[in-house]
Amino acid sequence: MDDMHSNGVTKIRVSYYSGGVEAQFFVFDAVGANKTGWFSRHRLLETSYDITAFGNTTGIFGEYFSLEGDTVSSKTVHRHFHVNQGYYHCLKDQGWTHVVDGLGPCSYETLPTTAVYYVNTSSYSLMPGLTADFMAVFVKRGKYILDNKMPTGLNGHQSNKAHPQGIP
């Protein structure tokens, strides 16, 4: 993932599994992204969640959509692949997913091992949600073509960039 561009990475899918079945997922546009920047609301192409909810949760305290997670409270919070609507004091926090890999201020952050959490609703819900059996990251490679289409992301901004062949 260090050199996504020369390896032709076009899409990345993050899936959360329970009972051997994919329970929730995100698909991101990886064209032109760096090794952590692909995991963002602005690169989100599709999801099993209600995609409109992600555009309505910006600017709230504790709102994150980041692979790196909570970088503000990083000395006390170890949450990555963190998609959160807002902090409302631990078990009242609202969000979608996160991976906890260290001790933190909330009761569900006391496990000695890494835990993967997701909510099994169409939008954000009380965290931590359910514990996934595992999380998988799938990488799609392809050829790039440059077109004149100006795709509109979730944030409504347009950008002119290379697209994977066959993806509008």
GROMACS .gro file of C-alpha atoms in nm:
model
  168
    1MET     CA    1   0.000   0.000   0.000
    2ASP     CA    2   0.304   0.229   0.024
    3ASP     CA    3   0.309   0.272  -0.353
    4MET     CA    4  -0.057   0.256  -0.455
    5HIS     CA    5  -0.011   0.455  -0.777
    6SER     CA    6   0.251   0.237  -0.948
    7ASN     CA    7   0.056  -0.071  -0.842
    8GLY     CA    8  -0.259   0.061  -1.013
    9VAL     CA    9  -0.489   0.051  -0.708
   10THR     CA   10  -0.831   0.179  -0.819
   11LYS     CA   11  -1.075   0.074  -0.546
   12ILE     CA   12  -1.053  -0.045  -0.188
   13ARG     CA   13  -1.331  -0.232  -0.010
   14VAL     CA   14  -1.344  -0.262   0.369
   15SER     CA   15  -1.579  -0.536   0.489
   16TYR     CA   16  -1.696  -0.636   0.837
   17TYR     CA   17  -1.788  -1.002   0.887
   18SER     CA   18  -2.005  -1.180   1.140
   19GLY     CA   19  -2.082  -1.551   1.133
   20GLY     CA   20  -1.880  -1.587   0.813
   21VAL     CA   21  -2.106  -1.341   0.627
   22GLU     CA   22  -2.030  -0.984   0.524
   23ALA     CA   23  -2.239  -0.769   0.759
   24GLN     CA   24  -2.137  -0.418   0.644
   25PHE     CA   25  -1.898  -0.266   0.389
   26PHE     CA   26  -1.746   0.050   0.240
   27VAL     CA   27  -1.602   0.090  -0.113
   28PHE     CA   28  -1.358   0.375  -0.178
   29ASP     CA   29  -1.210   0.540  -0.487
   30ALA     CA   30  -0.835   0.490  -0.443
   31VAL     CA   31  -0.719   0.666  -0.761
   32GLY     CA   32  -0.473   0.938  -0.664
   33ALA     CA   33  -0.502   0.859  -0.291
   34ASN     CA   34  -0.216   0.808  -0.050
   35LYS     CA   35  -0.183   0.504   0.176
   36THR     CA   36  -0.421   0.641   0.442
   37GLY     CA   37  -0.620   0.911   0.260
   38TRP     CA   38  -0.835   0.665   0.063
   39PHE     CA   39  -1.040   0.593   0.378
   40SER     CA   40  -1.249   0.912   0.380
   41ARG     CA   41  -1.607   1.024   0.326
   42HIS     CA   42  -1.498   1.221   0.017
   43ARG     CA   43  -1.371   0.903  -0.153
   44LEU     CA   44  -1.666   0.686  -0.053
   45LEU     CA   45  -1.826   0.531  -0.364
   46GLU     CA   46  -2.073   0.292  -0.203
   47THR     CA   47  -2.161   0.137   0.129
   48SER     CA   48  -2.414  -0.093   0.290
   49TYR     CA   49  -2.501   0.198   0.520
   50ASP     CA   50  -2.724   0.491   0.422
   51ILE     CA   51  -2.469   0.699   0.232
   52THR     CA   52  -2.658   1.026   0.285
   53ALA     CA   53  -2.600   1.012   0.661
   54PHE     CA   54  -2.223   1.056   0.614
   55GLY     CA   55  -2.272   1.398   0.457
   56ASN     CA   56  -2.486   1.522   0.746
   57THR     CA   57  -2.241   1.459   1.031
   58THR     CA   58  -1.956   1.703   0.976
   59GLY     CA   59  -1.838   1.950   1.238
   60ILE     CA   60  -1.962   1.757   1.542
   61PHE     CA   61  -1.727   1.699   1.836
   62GLY     CA   62  -1.587   1.347   1.798
   63GLU     CA   63  -1.684   1.320   1.432
   64TYR     CA   64  -1.430   1.109   1.244
   65PHE     CA   65  -1.401   0.931   0.912
   66SER     CA   66  -1.040   0.827   0.921
   67LEU     CA   67  -0.815   0.524   0.894
   68GLU     CA   68  -0.582   0.685   1.147
   69GLY     CA   69  -0.879   0.747   1.375
   70ASP     CA   70  -0.889   0.978   1.672
   71THR     CA   71  -0.564   1.171   1.642
   72VAL     CA   72  -0.671   1.443   1.887
   73SER     CA   73  -0.711   1.216   2.190
   74SER     CA   74  -0.454   0.963   2.063
   75LYS     CA   75  -0.279   0.924   2.398
   76THR     CA   76  -0.598   0.791   2.555
   77VAL     CA   77  -0.799   0.667   2.255
   78HIS     CA   78  -0.676   0.394   2.022
   79ARG     CA   79  -0.946   0.377   1.754
   80HIS     CA   80  -0.866   0.323   1.389
   81PHE     CA   81  -1.079   0.276   1.078
   82HIS     CA   82  -1.289   0.512   1.284
   83VAL     CA   83  -1.621   0.625   1.137
   84ASN     CA   84  -1.797   0.817   1.410
   85GLN     CA   85  -2.084   1.066   1.417
   86GLY     CA   86  -1.994   1.221   1.753
   87TYR     CA   87  -1.867   1.171   2.107
   88TYR     CA   88  -2.136   1.179   2.376
   89HIS     CA   89  -1.952   1.007   2.663
   90CYS     CA   90  -1.855   0.648   2.579
   91LEU     CA   91  -2.163   0.425   2.561
   92LYS     CA   92  -2.367   0.719   2.428
   93ASP     CA   93  -2.121   0.779   2.141
   94GLN     CA   94  -2.281   0.751   1.796
   95GLY     CA   95  -2.101   0.597   1.502
   96TRP     CA   96  -2.063   0.324   1.241
   97THR     CA   97  -1.729   0.141   1.283
   98HIS     CA   98  -1.397   0.139   1.460
   99VAL     CA   99  -1.107  -0.087   1.546
  100VAL     CA  100  -0.985  -0.061   1.905
  101ASP     CA  101  -0.625  -0.168   1.957
  102GLY     CA  102  -0.538  -0.033   2.298
  103LEU     CA  103  -0.675   0.072   2.632
  104GLY     CA  104  -0.902   0.374   2.635
  105PRO     CA  105  -1.148   0.566   2.849
  106CYS     CA  106  -1.456   0.357   2.759
  107SER     CA  107  -1.556   0.022   2.913
  108TYR     CA  108  -1.532  -0.158   2.577
  109GLU     CA  109  -1.168  -0.046   2.543
  110THR     CA  110  -1.035  -0.276   2.814
  111LEU     CA  111  -0.984  -0.591   2.605
  112PRO     CA  112  -0.630  -0.729   2.590
  113THR     CA  113  -0.661  -0.785   2.213
  114THR     CA  114  -0.768  -0.582   1.909
  115ALA     CA  115  -1.146  -0.561   1.863
  116VAL     CA  116  -1.337  -0.469   1.546
  117TYR     CA  117  -1.675  -0.301   1.599
  118TYR     CA  118  -1.956  -0.207   1.360
  119VAL     CA  119  -2.322  -0.112   1.392
  120ASN     CA  120  -2.577  -0.327   1.216
  121THR     CA  121  -2.817  -0.046   1.129
  122SER     CA  122  -2.858   0.163   0.815
  123SER     CA  123  -2.714   0.475   0.980
  124TYR     CA  124  -2.507   0.563   1.284
  125SER     CA  125  -2.606   0.412   1.616
  126LEU     CA  126  -2.481   0.366   1.971
  127MET     CA  127  -2.121   0.250   1.986
  128PRO     CA  128  -1.947   0.019   2.021
  129GLY     CA  129  -2.213  -0.178   1.834
  130LEU     CA  130  -2.145  -0.541   1.750
  131THR     CA  131  -1.808  -0.714   1.755
  132ALA     CA  132  -1.709  -0.837   1.409
  133ASP     CA  133  -1.546  -1.177   1.370
  134PHE     CA  134  -1.301  -1.002   1.141
  135MET     CA  135  -1.253  -0.710   0.906
  136ALA     CA  136  -1.110  -0.753   0.555
  137VAL     CA  137  -0.953  -0.499   0.321
  138PHE     CA  138  -0.976  -0.583  -0.052
  139VAL     CA  139  -0.770  -0.397  -0.311
  140LYS     CA  140  -0.871  -0.374  -0.678
  141ARG     CA  141  -0.612  -0.294  -0.941
  142GLY     CA  142  -0.684  -0.167  -1.290
  143LYS     CA  143  -0.580   0.061  -1.572
  144TYR     CA  144  -0.634   0.436  -1.558
  145ILE     CA  145  -0.793   0.643  -1.830
  146LEU     CA  146  -0.824   1.020  -1.826
  147ASP     CA  147  -1.164   1.154  -1.916
  148ASN     CA  148  -1.328   1.494  -1.910
  149LYS     CA  149  -1.605   1.392  -1.672
  150MET     CA  150  -1.612   1.580  -1.346
  151PRO     CA  151  -1.728   1.333  -1.079
  152THR     CA  152  -1.908   1.473  -0.779
  153GLY     CA  153  -1.813   1.329  -0.444
  154LEU     CA  154  -2.014   1.312  -0.125
  155ASN     CA  155  -1.902   1.665  -0.037
  156GLY     CA  156  -2.048   1.802  -0.364
  157HIS     CA  157  -1.711   1.921  -0.496
  158GLN     CA  158  -1.600   1.823  -0.841
  159SER     CA  159  -1.253   1.711  -0.938
  160ASN     CA  160  -1.084   1.623  -1.264
  161LYS     CA  161  -0.879   1.309  -1.209
  162ALA     CA  162  -0.786   0.981  -1.366
  163HIS     CA  163  -1.045   0.706  -1.330
  164PRO     CA  164  -1.012   0.332  -1.338
  165GLN     CA  165  -1.113   0.196  -1.675
  166GLY     CA  166  -1.481   0.106  -1.680
  167ILE     CA  167  -1.573   0.323  -1.380
  168PRO     CA  168  -1.759   0.646  -1.466
   0.00000   0.00000   0.00000
